[in-house]
Tab-separated table of C-alpha atoms in Angstrom:
chain	number	residue	atom	x	y	z
A	1	MET	CA	22.747	18.887	65.915
A	2	ARG	CA	24.416	16.179	63.928
A	3	ASP	CA	27.702	17.636	62.766
A	4	PRO	CA	30.732	18.987	64.641
A	5	LYS	CA	30.563	22.529	63.243
A	6	THR	CA	26.924	23.063	64.188
A	7	ILE	CA	27.429	21.608	67.629
A	8	ALA	CA	30.514	23.766	68.222
A	9	ALA	CA	28.613	26.898	67.204
A	10	LYS	CA	25.707	25.955	69.475
A	11	LEU	CA	28.106	25.283	72.308
A	12	PHE	CA	29.541	28.773	71.987
A	13	GLU	CA	25.996	30.186	72.097
A	14	GLY	CA	25.527	28.517	75.477
A	15	ASP	CA	23.299	25.673	74.297
A	16	ARG	CA	23.288	23.081	77.095
A	17	LEU	CA	21.985	20.316	74.853
A	18	ALA	CA	25.003	20.808	72.574
A	19	LEU	CA	27.246	20.557	75.619
A	20	SER	CA	25.542	17.392	76.748
A	21	ARG	CA	25.536	15.803	73.308
A	22	SER	CA	29.214	16.440	72.639
A	23	ILE	CA	30.098	14.762	75.946
A	24	SER	CA	28.078	11.740	74.777
A	25	TRP	CA	30.052	11.666	71.535
A	26	ALA	CA	33.273	11.634	73.545
A	27	GLU	CA	31.990	8.803	75.724
A	28	ASP	CA	30.902	6.692	72.768
A	29	ALA	CA	34.152	7.311	70.869
A	30	ASP	CA	32.039	8.837	68.086
A	31	PRO	CA	34.351	9.954	65.249
A	32	ARG	CA	32.608	13.356	65.349
A	33	PHE	CA	34.115	14.130	68.746
A	34	PRO	CA	37.734	14.796	67.745
A	35	LYS	CA	36.417	17.132	65.018
A	36	THR	CA	34.182	18.933	67.518
A	37	LEU	CA	37.106	19.349	69.892
A	38	ALA	CA	39.189	20.851	67.120
A	39	CYS	CA	36.420	23.416	66.481
A	40	ILE	CA	36.276	24.489	70.135
A	41	TRP	CA	39.943	24.067	71.061
A	42	GLU	CA	40.674	27.815	70.996
A	43	ARG	CA	38.381	28.300	73.972
A	44	VAL	CA	39.735	25.439	76.068
A	45	GLY	CA	41.984	26.402	78.978
A	46	LYS	CA	40.234	29.172	80.884
A	47	ALA	CA	38.558	27.093	83.583
A	48	ARG	CA	40.177	25.991	86.831
A	49	ARG	CA	40.034	22.208	87.109
A	50	LEU	CA	39.706	20.743	90.540
A	51	GLY	CA	39.861	16.979	91.075
A	52	VAL	CA	38.288	15.267	94.063
A	53	THR	CA	39.360	11.718	94.815
A	54	GLY	CA	39.398	9.362	97.795
A	55	PRO	CA	38.000	6.051	99.028
A	56	PRO	CA	34.295	5.147	98.729
A	57	GLY	CA	32.179	6.775	101.400
A	58	ALA	CA	34.725	9.480	102.265
A	59	GLY	CA	32.151	12.095	101.316
A	60	LYS	CA	33.383	13.124	97.872
A	61	SER	CA	29.946	13.871	96.390
A	62	THR	CA	28.844	15.792	99.450
A	63	LEU	CA	32.066	17.776	99.364
A	64	VAL	CA	31.704	18.505	95.643
A	65	ASN	CA	28.166	19.707	96.254
A	66	GLU	CA	29.334	22.044	99.025
A	67	LEU	CA	32.288	23.299	96.993
A	68	ALA	CA	29.897	24.051	94.130
A	69	ARG	CA	27.568	25.924	96.464
A	70	HIS	CA	30.370	28.076	97.842
A	71	LEU	CA	31.749	28.776	94.382
A	72	ARG	CA	28.268	29.800	93.213
A	73	GLU	CA	28.000	32.194	96.142
A	74	ALA	CA	31.206	33.756	94.852
A	75	ASP	CA	29.450	34.070	91.465
A	76	ARG	CA	31.554	31.455	89.706
A	77	THR	CA	29.819	29.086	87.271
A	78	VAL	CA	30.508	25.406	87.852
A	79	GLY	CA	30.650	22.305	85.674
A	80	ILE	CA	30.686	19.016	87.558
A	81	LEU	CA	31.766	15.638	86.245
A	82	ALA	CA	31.033	12.711	88.556
A	83	ILE	CA	32.403	9.268	87.705
A	84	ASP	CA	30.946	6.050	89.065
A	85	PRO	CA	32.168	2.511	88.373
A	86	SER	CA	30.879	0.251	85.602
A	87	SER	CA	30.241	-3.398	86.347
A	88	PRO	CA	33.027	-5.636	85.044
A	89	PHE	CA	30.359	-8.302	84.481
A	90	SER	CA	27.349	-6.623	82.872
A	91	GLY	CA	29.012	-3.399	81.727
A	92	GLY	CA	26.149	-1.519	83.354
A	93	ALA	CA	26.435	1.189	85.989
A	94	LEU	CA	24.329	2.911	88.602
A	95	LEU	CA	25.173	6.594	88.625
A	96	GLY	CA	24.098	7.969	91.972
A	97	ASP	CA	26.335	10.950	92.693
A	98	ARG	CA	23.683	13.428	91.582
A	99	ILE	CA	21.506	12.545	94.540
A	100	ARG	CA	23.921	14.440	96.808
A	101	MET	CA	23.940	17.376	94.418
A	102	GLU	CA	20.200	17.706	93.922
A	103	ASP	CA	20.072	21.317	95.125
A	104	ARG	CA	22.343	22.309	92.271
A	105	THR	CA	20.009	20.910	89.578
A	106	LYS	CA	17.821	24.001	89.707
A	107	ASP	CA	20.760	26.356	89.258
A	108	SER	CA	21.434	27.356	85.648
A	109	GLY	CA	25.007	28.283	86.615
A	110	VAL	CA	25.752	24.619	87.286
A	111	PHE	CA	25.915	21.658	84.936
A	112	ILE	CA	26.313	18.152	86.332
A	113	ARG	CA	27.214	15.158	84.251
A	114	SER	CA	27.482	11.615	85.602
A	115	MET	CA	29.751	9.248	83.760
A	116	ALA	CA	30.342	5.515	84.027
A	117	SER	CA	34.003	4.474	84.146
A	118	ARG	CA	33.383	1.789	81.450
A	119	GLU	CA	36.634	-0.050	80.695
A	120	SER	CA	38.953	2.369	82.524
A	121	HIS	CA	40.566	1.458	85.830
A	122	GLY	CA	42.368	4.589	86.917
A	123	GLY	CA	39.481	6.246	88.751
A	124	LEU	CA	38.152	8.184	85.758
A	125	ALA	CA	36.408	7.305	82.495
A	126	ARG	CA	38.200	7.365	79.143
A	127	ALA	CA	36.210	10.467	78.150
A	128	SER	CA	36.704	12.408	81.392
A	129	VAL	CA	39.327	14.814	80.100
A	130	ASP	CA	37.225	15.322	76.956
A	131	ALA	CA	34.180	16.196	79.054
A	132	CYS	CA	36.258	18.710	81.019
A	133	ASP	CA	37.496	20.248	77.776
A	134	VAL	CA	33.947	20.669	76.486
A	135	MET	CA	32.735	22.206	79.759
A	136	ASP	CA	35.765	24.481	79.701
A	137	ALA	CA	35.020	25.677	76.153
A	138	PHE	CA	31.372	26.145	77.097
A	139	GLY	CA	32.604	28.739	79.552
A	140	PHE	CA	32.373	27.380	83.078
A	141	ASP	CA	34.735	29.154	85.475
A	142	GLU	CA	35.306	26.091	87.610
A	143	ILE	CA	35.255	22.402	86.770
A	144	LEU	CA	34.957	19.859	89.557
A	145	VAL	CA	35.807	16.258	88.746
A	146	GLU	CA	34.841	13.529	91.178
A	147	THR	CA	36.535	10.163	90.668
A	148	VAL	CA	35.072	6.775	91.455
A	149	GLY	CA	35.783	5.689	95.011
A	150	VAL	CA	39.425	4.671	94.806
A	151	GLY	CA	41.751	2.366	96.722
A	152	GLN	CA	45.427	3.133	96.971
A	153	ALA	CA	46.622	3.349	93.420
A	154	GLU	CA	44.296	5.099	90.987
A	155	TYR	CA	45.898	8.236	89.682
A	156	ASP	CA	44.211	9.249	86.420
A	157	ILE	CA	42.847	12.347	88.136
A	158	VAL	CA	46.335	13.862	88.137
A	159	GLY	CA	46.180	14.139	84.358
A	160	ALA	CA	42.713	15.704	84.416
A	161	ALA	CA	42.933	18.341	87.151
A	162	ASP	CA	45.114	21.333	87.972
A	163	THR	CA	44.629	20.750	91.683
A	164	VAL	CA	43.929	17.359	93.248
A	165	LEU	CA	42.100	17.007	96.550
A	166	VAL	CA	42.435	13.633	98.259
A	167	VAL	CA	39.524	13.241	100.661
A	168	LEU	CA	39.852	10.956	103.664
A	169	CYS	CA	37.774	10.452	106.770
A	170	PRO	CA	38.466	9.120	110.249
A	171	GLY	CA	38.158	5.438	111.022
A	172	ALA	CA	39.783	4.137	107.871
A	173	GLY	CA	43.288	3.238	109.011
A	174	ASP	CA	46.142	4.298	111.245
A	175	GLY	CA	49.292	6.365	110.788
A	176	ILE	CA	50.965	3.597	108.793
A	177	GLN	CA	48.366	4.060	106.072
A	178	ALA	CA	49.405	7.693	105.872
A	179	MET	CA	53.043	6.707	105.380
A	180	LYS	CA	52.379	4.413	102.442
A	181	ALA	CA	53.264	5.332	98.909
A	182	GLY	CA	50.367	5.869	96.567
A	183	LEU	CA	47.217	7.916	96.681
A	184	LEU	CA	48.407	10.370	99.329
A	185	GLU	CA	51.370	11.342	97.184
A	186	VAL	CA	49.199	12.626	94.353
A	187	ALA	CA	47.370	15.051	96.628
A	188	ASP	CA	47.922	18.761	96.223
A	189	ILE	CA	45.635	19.214	99.195
A	190	LEU	CA	44.710	16.565	101.762
A	191	VAL	CA	41.187	16.899	103.095
A	192	VAL	CA	40.056	15.309	106.348
A	193	ASN	CA	36.305	15.164	105.879
A	194	LYS	CA	33.803	14.411	108.664
A	195	SER	CA	36.079	16.411	110.966
A	196	ASP	CA	33.339	16.385	113.587
A	197	LEU	CA	33.719	12.631	114.078
A	198	PRO	CA	35.977	11.019	116.709
A	199	GLY	CA	39.440	10.246	115.357
A	200	ALA	CA	39.521	13.209	112.985
A	201	ASP	CA	42.169	15.077	115.002
A	202	ARG	CA	44.340	11.984	115.098
A	203	LEU	CA	44.030	11.482	111.346
A	204	GLN	CA	44.869	15.119	110.765
A	205	THR	CA	48.005	14.841	112.934
A	206	ASP	CA	49.087	11.591	111.235
A	207	LEU	CA	48.687	13.155	107.810
A	208	GLU	CA	50.511	16.317	108.824
A	209	GLU	CA	53.405	14.263	110.153
A	210	ALA	CA	53.455	12.148	107.015
A	211	THR	CA	53.537	15.175	104.716
A	212	HIS	CA	56.115	17.025	106.794
A	213	THR	CA	58.559	14.153	107.040
A	214	ARG	CA	58.318	13.481	103.335
A	215	ASP	CA	60.736	15.338	101.085
A	216	ILE	CA	59.227	18.548	99.892
A	217	ARG	CA	57.832	17.878	96.475
A	218	ARG	CA	59.995	18.654	93.508
A	219	ASP	CA	57.757	21.563	92.542
A	220	GLY	CA	58.194	23.170	95.957
A	221	TRP	CA	54.552	22.956	97.034
A	222	GLU	CA	53.890	22.023	100.651
A	223	VAL	CA	50.759	19.901	100.851
A	224	PRO	CA	48.319	21.329	103.393
A	225	VAL	CA	45.989	19.143	105.453
A	226	VAL	CA	42.563	20.760	105.778
A	227	GLY	CA	39.827	19.508	108.099
A	228	VAL	CA	36.260	19.994	106.893
A	229	SER	CA	32.794	18.752	107.582
A	230	ALA	CA	31.088	18.959	104.210
A	231	ALA	CA	27.721	17.886	105.602
A	232	LYS	CA	27.840	20.575	108.319
A	233	ASP	CA	29.413	23.185	106.061
A	234	GLU	CA	32.501	23.660	108.219
A	235	GLY	CA	35.962	24.472	106.892
A	236	LEU	CA	34.916	24.968	103.266
A	237	ASP	CA	36.242	28.539	103.108
A	238	LYS	CA	39.591	27.381	104.391
A	239	LEU	CA	39.631	24.598	101.800
A	240	LEU	CA	38.803	26.975	98.963
A	241	GLY	CA	41.559	29.252	100.303
A	242	ALA	CA	44.005	26.348	99.984
A	243	VAL	CA	42.783	25.760	96.418
A	244	ASP	CA	43.482	29.420	95.606
A	245	ASP	CA	46.955	29.112	97.170
A	246	HIS	CA	47.727	26.078	95.039
A	247	ARG	CA	46.508	27.895	91.972
A	248	ALA	CA	48.793	30.820	92.745
A	249	HIS	CA	51.647	28.367	93.215
A	250	LEU	CA	50.925	26.783	89.813
A	251	GLU	CA	50.956	30.191	88.193
A	252	ARG	CA	54.310	30.917	89.786
A	253	VAL	CA	55.914	27.690	88.615
A	254	GLY	CA	54.244	27.854	85.181
A	255	LEU	CA	50.669	26.645	84.842
A	256	GLU	CA	50.893	26.251	81.078
A	257	ALA	CA	53.942	23.999	81.243
A	258	VAL	CA	52.263	21.838	83.895
A	259	ARG	CA	49.150	21.596	81.748
A	260	ARG	CA	51.162	20.663	78.667
A	261	GLN	CA	52.754	17.871	80.662
A	262	LYS	CA	49.314	16.582	81.604
A	263	ARG	CA	48.076	16.939	78.041
A	264	ALA	CA	51.039	14.857	76.894
A	265	GLN	CA	49.752	12.051	79.119
A	266	GLN	CA	46.463	12.228	77.226
A	267	VAL	CA	48.279	11.966	73.899
A	268	LYS	CA	50.070	8.889	75.204
A	269	ARG	CA	46.778	7.367	76.268
A	270	VAL	CA	45.070	8.070	72.954
A	271	VAL	CA	47.972	6.501	71.060
A	272	GLY	CA	47.657	3.442	73.301
A	273	GLU	CA	43.944	3.198	72.575
A	274	ARG	CA	44.448	3.510	68.843
A	275	LEU	CA	47.143	0.842	68.905
A	276	ASP	CA	44.847	-1.409	70.892
A	277	GLU	CA	42.186	-0.935	68.271
A	278	GLU	CA	44.602	-1.554	65.373
A	279	LEU	CA	45.902	-4.707	66.973
A	280	TRP	CA	42.981	-6.251	68.788
A	281	GLY	CA	39.919	-4.671	67.159
A	282	ASP	CA	37.794	-6.518	64.600
A	283	GLY	CA	40.018	-7.570	61.699
A	284	GLY	CA	43.083	-6.205	63.515
A	285	LEU	CA	46.619	-7.498	63.151
A	286	GLY	CA	46.207	-9.487	66.357
A	287	GLY	CA	44.197	-12.023	64.368
A	288	ARG	CA	47.504	-13.568	63.327
A	289	VAL	CA	48.508	-14.472	66.862
A	290	ASP	CA	46.720	-17.793	66.985
A	291	SER	CA	48.267	-19.217	63.822
A	292	ALA	CA	51.722	-17.918	64.788
A	293	LEU	CA	51.443	-19.661	68.143
A	294	ASN	CA	50.297	-22.769	66.368
A	295	ALA	CA	53.392	-22.574	64.160
A	296	GLY	CA	55.570	-22.657	67.263
A	297	SER	CA	56.739	-19.027	67.663
A	298	THR	CA	57.342	-17.548	71.109
A	299	ALA	CA	55.227	-14.718	72.499
A	300	TYR	CA	58.184	-12.328	72.154
A	301	ASP	CA	58.773	-13.195	68.489
A	302	ILE	CA	55.117	-12.731	67.639
A	303	ALA	CA	54.964	-9.445	69.518
A	304	GLU	CA	58.012	-8.225	67.619
A	305	LEU	CA	56.410	-9.091	64.279
A	306	LEU	CA	53.172	-7.306	65.146
A	307	LEU	CA	55.001	-4.218	66.353
A	308	GLN	CA	57.066	-4.061	63.202
A	309	ASP	CA	53.872	-4.085	61.168
A	310	VAL	CA	52.290	-1.352	63.258
A	311	LEU	CA	55.283	0.931	63.352
A	312	GLY	CA	56.502	0.318	59.817
A	313	GLY	CA	59.978	-0.777	60.900
A	314	LYS	CA	60.540	2.259	63.111
A	315	LEU	CA	61.164	0.313	66.268
A	316	MET	CA	63.421	1.898	68.808
A	317	ALA	CA	64.772	-1.391	70.143
A	318	GLN	CA	65.447	-2.611	66.630
A	319	THR	CA	67.421	0.496	65.737
A	320	ARG	CA	69.369	0.081	68.933
A	321	ASP	CA	70.054	-3.589	68.170
A	322	SER	CA	71.297	-2.897	64.671
A	323	LYS	CA	73.573	-0.142	66.015
A	324	THR	CA	75.030	-2.534	68.565
A	325	GLU	CA	75.538	-5.149	65.879
A	326	ALA	CA	77.246	-2.641	63.614
A	327	ALA	CA	79.562	-1.651	66.447
A	328	HIS	CA	80.644	-5.253	66.968
B	1	MET	CA	36.450	0.502	71.596
B	2	SER	CA	33.644	2.057	73.589
B	3	LYS	CA	30.324	0.827	72.388
B	4	ARG	CA	27.335	3.094	72.741
B	5	LYS	CA	25.527	2.258	75.964
B	6	ILE	CA	21.879	2.781	76.715
B	7	LYS	CA	21.556	5.516	79.341
B	8	VAL	CA	18.402	5.598	81.422
B	9	LEU	CA	17.096	8.149	83.881
B	10	VAL	CA	14.966	6.588	86.606
B	11	ALA	CA	13.023	9.382	88.258
B	12	LYS	CA	10.526	9.792	91.081
B	13	PRO	CA	8.259	12.753	90.354
B	14	GLY	CA	6.171	14.554	92.935
B	15	LEU	CA	5.248	13.845	96.513
B	16	ASP	CA	5.779	10.122	96.611
B	17	GLY	CA	8.115	8.587	99.146
B	18	HIS	CA	8.156	5.019	97.897
B	19	ASP	CA	11.159	4.142	95.793
B	20	ARG	CA	11.701	0.431	96.293
B	21	GLY	CA	10.236	-0.208	92.842
B	22	ALA	CA	12.347	2.489	91.196
B	23	LYS	CA	15.498	1.148	92.853
B	24	THR	CA	14.661	-2.422	91.844
B	25	VAL	CA	14.161	-1.421	88.229
B	26	ALA	CA	17.338	0.706	88.286
B	27	THR	CA	19.339	-2.268	89.559
B	28	VAL	CA	17.872	-4.644	86.985
B	29	LEU	CA	18.646	-2.241	84.134
B	30	ARG	CA	22.199	-1.886	85.457
B	31	ASP	CA	22.550	-5.682	85.445
B	32	GLN	CA	21.355	-5.723	81.845
B	33	GLY	CA	24.332	-3.534	80.927
B	34	MET	CA	22.685	-0.117	80.931
B	35	GLU	CA	23.973	3.066	82.543
B	36	VAL	CA	21.334	4.195	84.986
B	37	VAL	CA	21.011	7.595	86.650
B	38	TYR	CA	18.739	7.668	89.670
B	39	THR	CA	17.413	11.046	90.805
B	40	GLY	CA	16.219	10.331	94.315
B	41	LEU	CA	12.774	11.263	95.610
B	42	HIS	CA	10.508	14.293	95.218
B	43	GLN	CA	11.571	15.618	91.829
B	44	THR	CA	9.697	18.360	90.009
B	45	PRO	CA	9.009	17.992	86.258
B	46	GLU	CA	11.573	20.750	85.594
B	47	MET	CA	14.262	18.942	87.587
B	48	ILE	CA	13.623	15.645	85.818
B	49	ALA	CA	13.800	17.236	82.380
B	50	GLU	CA	16.930	19.183	83.307
B	51	VAL	CA	18.692	16.024	84.538
B	52	ALA	CA	17.638	14.193	81.360
B	53	LEU	CA	19.272	16.957	79.325
B	54	GLN	CA	22.486	17.174	81.361
B	55	GLU	CA	22.896	13.412	81.250
B	56	ASP	CA	21.790	13.109	77.597
B	57	VAL	CA	19.799	9.981	78.369
B	58	ASP	CA	18.084	7.756	75.837
B	59	VAL	CA	15.269	6.770	78.162
B	60	VAL	CA	13.317	8.472	80.942
B	61	GLY	CA	11.521	6.033	83.235
B	62	LEU	CA	9.103	7.576	85.726
B	63	SER	CA	8.001	5.738	88.831
B	64	ILE	CA	4.863	6.973	90.515
B	65	LEU	CA	2.648	5.483	93.176
B	66	SER	CA	0.909	8.610	94.382
B	67	GLY	CA	-1.864	8.813	91.776
B	68	ALA	CA	-0.710	12.166	90.391
B	69	HIS	CA	0.492	10.688	87.092
B	70	MET	CA	-2.185	12.400	84.962
B	71	SER	CA	-0.965	15.831	86.017
B	72	LEU	CA	2.775	15.149	86.362
B	73	PHE	CA	3.522	12.915	83.373
B	74	PRO	CA	2.274	15.335	80.672
B	75	ARG	CA	4.168	18.200	82.314
B	76	ILE	CA	7.389	16.188	82.275
B	77	ARG	CA	6.801	15.508	78.602
B	78	GLU	CA	6.377	19.243	77.932
B	79	GLU	CA	9.498	20.137	79.925
B	80	LEU	CA	11.510	17.565	77.989
B	81	LYS	CA	10.256	18.919	74.671
B	82	ALA	CA	11.044	22.476	75.721
B	83	ARG	CA	14.676	21.408	76.231
B	84	GLY	CA	15.010	19.648	72.888
B	85	MET	CA	14.724	16.247	74.556
B	86	GLY	CA	11.444	15.228	72.921
B	87	HIS	CA	13.190	12.289	71.254
B	88	VAL	CA	13.753	10.265	74.424
B	89	LEU	CA	11.870	7.054	75.026
B	90	LEU	CA	9.418	8.102	77.706
B	91	THR	CA	8.102	5.286	79.854
B	92	GLY	CA	7.203	4.572	83.439
B	93	GLY	CA	5.343	2.485	85.893
B	94	GLY	CA	3.565	2.326	89.201
B	95	ILE	CA	-0.048	2.356	90.250
B	96	ILE	CA	-1.633	3.585	87.022
B	97	PRO	CA	-5.146	2.491	85.957
B	98	VAL	CA	-5.407	0.958	82.479
B	99	GLU	CA	-7.632	3.828	81.207
B	100	ASP	CA	-4.976	6.348	82.257
B	101	MET	CA	-2.258	4.299	80.591
B	102	GLU	CA	-4.246	4.461	77.370
B	103	THR	CA	-4.723	8.222	77.635
B	104	LEU	CA	-1.029	8.767	78.337
B	105	HIS	CA	-0.118	6.471	75.486
B	106	SER	CA	-2.170	8.608	73.123
B	107	GLN	CA	-0.232	11.637	74.396
B	108	GLY	CA	3.075	10.164	73.283
B	109	PHE	CA	4.083	8.021	76.206
B	110	ALA	CA	5.481	4.614	75.303
B	111	LYS	CA	4.475	1.500	77.212
B	112	LEU	CA	3.761	1.925	80.936
B	113	PHE	CA	4.221	-0.938	83.362
B	114	GLY	CA	2.021	-1.949	86.269
B	115	PRO	CA	2.680	-3.940	89.444
B	116	GLY	CA	3.881	-7.505	88.966
B	117	THR	CA	5.677	-6.848	85.682
B	118	ASN	CA	8.666	-9.089	85.087
B	119	THR	CA	11.666	-6.776	85.450
B	120	VAL	CA	13.746	-8.471	82.783
B	121	GLU	CA	10.828	-7.937	80.405
B	122	ILE	CA	11.129	-4.179	81.033
B	123	ALA	CA	14.854	-4.298	80.283
B	124	GLU	CA	14.349	-6.269	77.075
B	125	TRP	CA	11.586	-3.933	75.930
B	126	ILE	CA	13.804	-0.864	76.545
B	127	GLN	CA	16.690	-2.510	74.709
B	128	ALA	CA	14.543	-3.221	71.658
B	129	GLU	CA	12.907	0.239	71.602
B	130	VAL	CA	16.175	2.138	71.944
B	131	GLU	CA	17.797	0.086	69.220
B	132	LYS	CA	14.877	1.034	66.976
B	133	LEU	CA	15.365	4.728	67.823
B	134	TRP	CA	19.099	4.508	67.177
B	135	SER	CA	18.673	2.890	63.796
B	136	GLU	CA	16.165	5.587	62.782
B	137	GLU	CA	18.678	8.201	63.932
B	138	GLY	CA	21.430	6.492	61.951
B	139	ALA	CA	19.225	6.472	58.832
B	140	LYS	CA	18.738	10.243	59.114
B	141	GLN	CA	22.451	10.985	59.249
């Protein structure tokens, strides 16, 4: 299993090791991954992708486990991707989400992959979308993506999932929190987990008020607030009903167009990564910065020079400048 | 760009409720820059091998204090092989008599660690062994 074609063929045969290995290639930025993806691309796009995000301790893993169980009861196969944070100091990570999903390990209709966020800071890992694509091509009906525990402004999940669940629980802030810009705005469905705990009703009301007083989203979807207790298996059917409703909504407004928009974000990110590598990787153009600074240039001048080298003179600002000059 | 990271599965096989050691080792490996998956308690050999496959780990580290290592460890090795994961560095630790360590070693287990082992030593040993495995793999490509 060392070349993209073999691994793609194995993946189509349902070989779980091939699935696992190609996700590793994506994570390690192995040059074989883009080739593998090209071989399996025709089969990417059938799965529903559901993102689960929210603050640490809100019950994301427990909820994902319960969602997976319910989906399995409905005879849907499930791929799960669970992201945990990497240490900014050692680069290491402790991936512990599986512990809450242990019951699913014995089920051959479920595949769980833990992933460290590595150098990403948007709640996912760099290879998260890639892992979803591979699981999709493998043939899972449903893909559940659990982000790292997030604060108020980590939105990468929007680019990775068709439907985003933001999971909150009582005791983590008042109505003002619900009015703030940020995480709540990316939710397609707001989930109040631990709905059996005191304060859950209040949180639910605050969130409902916050969503109702906000302008209806441009795409016309009204964000529902669903109370569940994942640990006690309460409200899961209602939540999955809301997921179905959102899916139907997406199909009405044009699922493919929405997905292309999200895919475009990935293209943008990959370009950024490649530029980073070209500029700041070993032997990259960025090596000239020190001597240029030493020669007395400003940061802006140096940046301009580097960009001209990277883009071969096709700079937008430059074209604009020369047009303005010509007009004068 | 992303550098390949060593991924380790720390697993507790069988009926053994003591995981302070496993958690300590998991934390130390994390602090040495590795990505560590911890299974939780009471895992069957099948579950451990299945997690190793899904996570595509480089190392499986078994922690056992119950005395059942001579029956569980070889079964885990078989389950790993059956899933095409025979290449992983298979190690472990706990209360394992020296004679048993030798027997297991002859069955394909790498080094096993007893009580009192310096944790950083474990991390450095894993680092060195995995790098060896990776360079062999690279040579084959």
